[in-house]
Short mmCIF file of C-alpha atoms in Angstrom, two decimals:
data_model
loop_
_atom_site.label_atom_id
_atom_site.label_comp_id
_atom_site.label_asym_id
_atom_site.label_seq_id
_atom_site.Cartn_x
_atom_site.Cartn_y
_atom_site.Cartn_z
CA LYS J 1 43.55 18.89 63.51
CA GLN J 2 42.37 21.63 65.56
CA GLU J 3 39.96 24.23 63.69
CA VAL J 4 39.58 27.25 64.98
CA THR J 5 36.46 29.58 63.45
CA GLN J 6 35.73 32.70 63.88
CA ILE J 7 32.25 34.50 62.97
CA PRO J 8 31.58 36.72 61.79
CA ALA J 9 33.95 37.59 59.30
CA ALA J 10 33.00 41.48 59.93
CA LEU J 11 31.10 43.50 62.27
CA SER J 12 30.01 47.18 61.90
CA VAL J 13 28.60 48.57 64.99
CA PRO J 14 27.86 52.40 66.31
CA GLU J 15 30.17 53.75 68.92
CA GLY J 16 28.96 53.18 72.14
CA GLU J 17 27.57 49.90 71.70
CA ASN J 18 28.84 46.79 73.88
CA LEU J 19 29.76 43.70 71.33
CA VAL J 20 30.94 40.45 71.43
CA LEU J 21 33.41 38.96 69.23
CA ASN J 22 33.17 34.63 68.97
CA CYS J 23 36.01 32.06 68.66
CA SER J 24 34.71 27.95 68.22
CA PHE J 25 37.65 25.45 68.24
CA THR J 26 37.23 21.84 67.42
CA ASP J 27 39.59 20.05 70.10
CA SER J 28 38.86 21.29 73.62
CA ALA J 29 42.12 19.88 74.34
CA ILE J 30 43.75 22.95 74.81
CA TYR J 31 46.53 24.84 76.93
CA ASN J 32 45.59 28.64 76.47
CA LEU J 33 43.91 30.87 74.44
CA GLN J 34 44.72 34.18 73.19
CA TRP J 35 43.24 37.38 71.67
CA PHE J 36 45.06 39.64 69.63
CA ARG J 37 44.38 43.09 67.85
CA GLN J 38 45.90 43.80 64.38
CA ASP J 39 45.60 46.74 62.82
CA PRO J 40 46.06 46.48 58.75
CA GLY J 41 49.04 46.27 57.75
CA LYS J 42 50.95 46.01 61.10
CA GLY J 43 51.69 42.89 63.52
CA LEU J 44 49.42 41.58 66.51
CA THR J 45 48.69 43.29 69.66
CA SER J 46 48.18 41.09 72.30
CA LEU J 47 44.91 41.69 74.70
CA LEU J 48 44.11 38.66 76.88
CA LEU J 49 45.65 35.53 77.46
CA ILE J 50 43.42 33.00 78.94
CA GLN J 51 44.91 29.64 80.87
CA SER J 52 42.43 26.32 79.88
CA SER J 53 41.93 25.89 84.03
CA GLN J 54 40.43 29.84 83.97
CA ARG J 55 36.84 30.74 83.11
CA GLU J 56 37.92 34.57 81.93
CA GLN J 57 39.86 37.54 82.09
CA THR J 58 39.68 41.36 81.95
CA SER J 59 41.29 43.89 80.93
CA GLY J 60 39.63 47.61 80.68
CA ARG J 61 37.36 47.47 78.43
CA LEU J 62 37.68 43.81 77.27
CA ASN J 63 36.61 41.15 79.02
CA ALA J 64 37.29 37.43 77.53
CA SER J 65 35.18 34.47 78.45
CA LEU J 66 36.42 30.69 77.87
CA ASP J 67 34.12 27.60 77.72
CA LYS J 68 36.38 24.96 77.15
CA SER J 69 33.97 21.84 77.05
CA SER J 70 32.00 23.46 74.58
CA GLY J 71 35.31 25.04 72.20
CA ARG J 72 33.88 28.69 72.56
CA SER J 73 35.52 31.89 73.61
CA THR J 74 34.20 35.16 73.31
CA LEU J 75 35.97 38.90 73.83
CA TYR J 76 33.25 41.24 75.04
CA ILE J 77 34.36 44.80 74.31
CA ALA J 78 32.50 47.47 76.36
CA ALA J 79 31.57 50.51 74.81
CA SER J 80 33.01 50.63 71.54
CA GLN J 81 35.04 53.26 70.06
CA PRO J 82 35.99 54.26 66.62
CA GLY J 83 39.72 53.45 67.59
CA ASP J 84 38.46 49.78 68.37
CA SER J 85 38.39 49.37 64.70
CA ALA J 86 40.55 46.35 64.01
CA THR J 87 40.37 42.88 63.30
CA TYR J 88 40.53 40.61 66.33
CA LEU J 89 42.12 37.20 66.10
CA CYS J 90 42.05 34.46 68.15
CA ALA J 91 44.91 31.99 69.12
CA VAL J 92 44.28 28.01 70.65
CA MET J 93 47.39 26.94 71.91
CA GLY J 94 47.19 23.05 71.96
CA VAL J 95 48.75 20.82 74.49
CA TRP J 96 51.64 20.05 72.44
CA GLY J 97 52.71 23.26 71.66
CA LYS J 98 51.18 24.20 68.47
CA SER J 99 48.86 27.55 67.90
CA THR J 100 46.23 27.13 65.55
CA PHE J 101 45.10 30.92 64.62
CA GLY J 102 41.28 32.12 63.65
CA ASP J 103 41.00 34.15 60.60
CA GLY J 104 39.64 36.99 62.15
CA THR J 105 36.73 39.48 62.77
CA THR J 106 37.07 42.68 61.37
CA LEU J 107 35.20 45.28 63.53
CA THR J 108 34.10 48.84 61.93
CA VAL J 109 33.16 50.98 65.18
CA LYS J 110 30.86 54.34 63.09
CA PRO J 111 31.53 57.43 65.09
CA ASP O 1 56.73 45.96 77.91
CA VAL O 2 58.24 43.40 75.44
CA LYS O 3 59.43 44.34 72.15
CA VAL O 4 59.79 42.56 69.42
CA THR O 5 61.06 44.64 66.35
CA GLN O 6 61.54 43.39 62.82
CA SER O 7 63.94 45.15 60.75
CA SER O 8 62.08 46.53 57.55
CA ARG O 9 58.47 46.76 57.22
CA TYR O 10 58.50 46.86 53.70
CA LEU O 11 60.65 44.88 51.33
CA VAL O 12 60.50 44.57 47.65
CA LYS O 13 63.20 41.58 46.05
CA ARG O 14 63.32 40.02 42.85
CA THR O 15 62.91 36.31 41.92
CA GLY O 16 66.06 34.32 43.10
CA GLU O 17 67.57 36.79 45.36
CA LYS O 18 68.60 35.57 48.94
CA VAL O 19 66.45 37.36 51.49
CA PHE O 20 67.27 38.11 55.28
CA LEU O 21 64.15 39.27 57.56
CA GLU O 22 65.66 40.12 60.77
CA CYS O 23 63.76 40.00 64.17
CA VAL O 24 65.02 41.20 67.59
CA GLN O 25 63.44 41.08 70.93
CA ASP O 26 64.60 42.53 73.96
CA MET O 27 62.53 40.50 76.83
CA ASP O 28 65.09 37.57 76.95
CA HIS O 29 62.37 35.15 75.58
CA GLU O 30 63.50 31.53 75.42
CA ASN O 31 61.23 30.93 72.11
CA MET O 32 60.54 32.66 68.93
CA PHE O 33 58.78 32.13 66.11
CA TRP O 34 58.46 33.08 62.38
CA TYR O 35 54.60 33.21 60.65
CA ARG O 36 53.62 34.25 57.12
CA GLN O 37 49.79 35.72 57.04
CA ASP O 38 48.08 35.40 53.84
CA PRO O 39 44.51 36.49 53.00
CA GLY O 40 42.21 33.29 53.08
CA LEU O 41 45.19 31.23 54.86
CA GLY O 42 45.57 32.94 58.03
CA LEU O 43 49.21 32.79 60.11
CA ARG O 44 51.07 29.80 59.20
CA LEU O 45 54.03 28.72 61.47
CA ILE O 46 57.55 28.57 58.87
CA TYR O 47 59.65 27.59 61.77
CA PHE O 48 60.60 28.57 65.55
CA SER O 49 63.23 28.46 67.77
CA TYR O 50 63.36 27.22 71.72
CA ASP O 51 67.13 27.89 72.39
CA VAL O 52 70.22 29.51 70.56
CA LYS O 53 71.21 27.63 67.71
CA MET O 54 67.76 25.27 68.06
CA LYS O 55 65.22 25.00 65.31
CA GLU O 56 62.34 23.49 64.37
CA LYS O 57 59.85 23.31 61.56
CA GLY O 58 56.79 24.41 61.47
CA ASP O 59 54.07 24.08 59.00
CA ILE O 60 55.30 25.39 55.87
CA PRO O 61 59.00 25.09 55.93
CA GLU O 62 59.62 24.88 52.30
CA GLY O 63 62.11 27.16 50.92
CA TYR O 64 63.19 28.97 53.94
CA SER O 65 65.42 28.08 56.52
CA VAL O 66 66.51 30.18 60.28
CA SER O 67 69.57 31.19 62.02
CA ARG O 68 69.36 31.76 65.64
CA GLU O 69 72.73 32.52 66.53
CA LYS O 70 72.17 34.94 70.01
CA LYS O 71 69.25 34.44 72.15
CA GLU O 72 67.34 38.17 71.09
CA ARG O 73 67.90 37.30 66.92
CA PHE O 74 65.90 35.24 65.28
CA SER O 75 66.64 35.38 61.13
CA LEU O 76 64.82 34.23 58.41
CA ILE O 77 66.10 33.48 55.25
CA LEU O 78 64.46 32.70 51.47
CA GLU O 79 67.18 31.04 49.74
CA SER O 80 65.76 32.27 46.38
CA ALA O 81 63.07 34.12 46.56
CA SER O 82 59.94 33.67 44.80
CA THR O 83 57.03 35.35 43.69
CA ASN O 84 54.84 32.87 45.45
CA GLN O 85 56.70 33.90 48.70
CA THR O 86 55.10 37.35 48.60
CA SER O 87 53.57 37.67 51.80
CA MET O 88 53.34 39.19 55.19
CA TYR O 89 55.75 37.89 57.54
CA LEU O 90 55.17 38.08 61.65
CA CYS O 91 58.00 37.47 63.95
CA ALA O 92 57.04 36.42 67.45
CA SER O 93 58.59 35.39 70.69
CA SER O 94 57.68 34.04 74.11
CA LEU O 95 59.16 32.92 77.16
CA PHE O 96 57.72 30.04 77.58
CA LEU O 97 56.80 27.54 74.74
CA LYS O 98 53.16 27.92 75.62
CA GLY O 99 53.13 31.25 77.07
CA GLU O 100 51.86 34.00 75.78
CA ALA O 101 52.97 35.20 72.50
CA PHE O 102 54.14 38.85 71.28
CA PHE O 103 54.34 39.81 67.43
CA GLY O 104 56.56 42.31 65.51
CA GLN O 105 54.90 45.02 63.28
CA GLY O 106 55.38 42.69 60.39
CA THR O 107 57.56 42.78 57.23
CA ARG O 108 55.56 42.95 54.37
CA LEU O 109 57.51 41.16 51.72
CA THR O 110 56.78 41.60 47.97
CA VAL O 111 59.15 39.31 45.43
CA VAL O 112 58.83 40.87 41.51
#
């Protein structure tokens, strides 16, 4: 059974700092991995999708990497802003089409 | 941009009521999903549908049913609402079963 862990559960940084969020998974037989952002009381917004054959994806100030063999993905946020404050979740898609979500890292960027 | 719209942001229902949660997507996606999200338990899949009138049980289907009569619309039905169904309900859609998922804004359901 796939297990997805996101550590730390919460992170607070000053504005302008570069930061890394972590996602680890136990079964490396994955199809893809997707990073989401969730604002309080709202739905999930897709940020980046990495296919299992890819090593990284970039969108603006976000860069996501994937190391399937070690069961790890990171989301790098450059020059963080208060508007980046949210909960970030990763979801691992198994080869059989089932997604497993992490519990998320709640990020606070202080002005 | 893909748009997934859930009919209500907040709902308050009484125990025993039949509850309908509606979800509509505008990108002609084949696949639609219903999740619930609870603190400490994360997102759990209730049901999904890969085509009109087709449905598959997820991890926690008990107490729920679904309906997909049109491609763009996927409904979650609580036959007889109970307090343990108080939760945030999230609808999602994707073009391919293993493709990028797009979520709606969520429905916060409270059963009293």
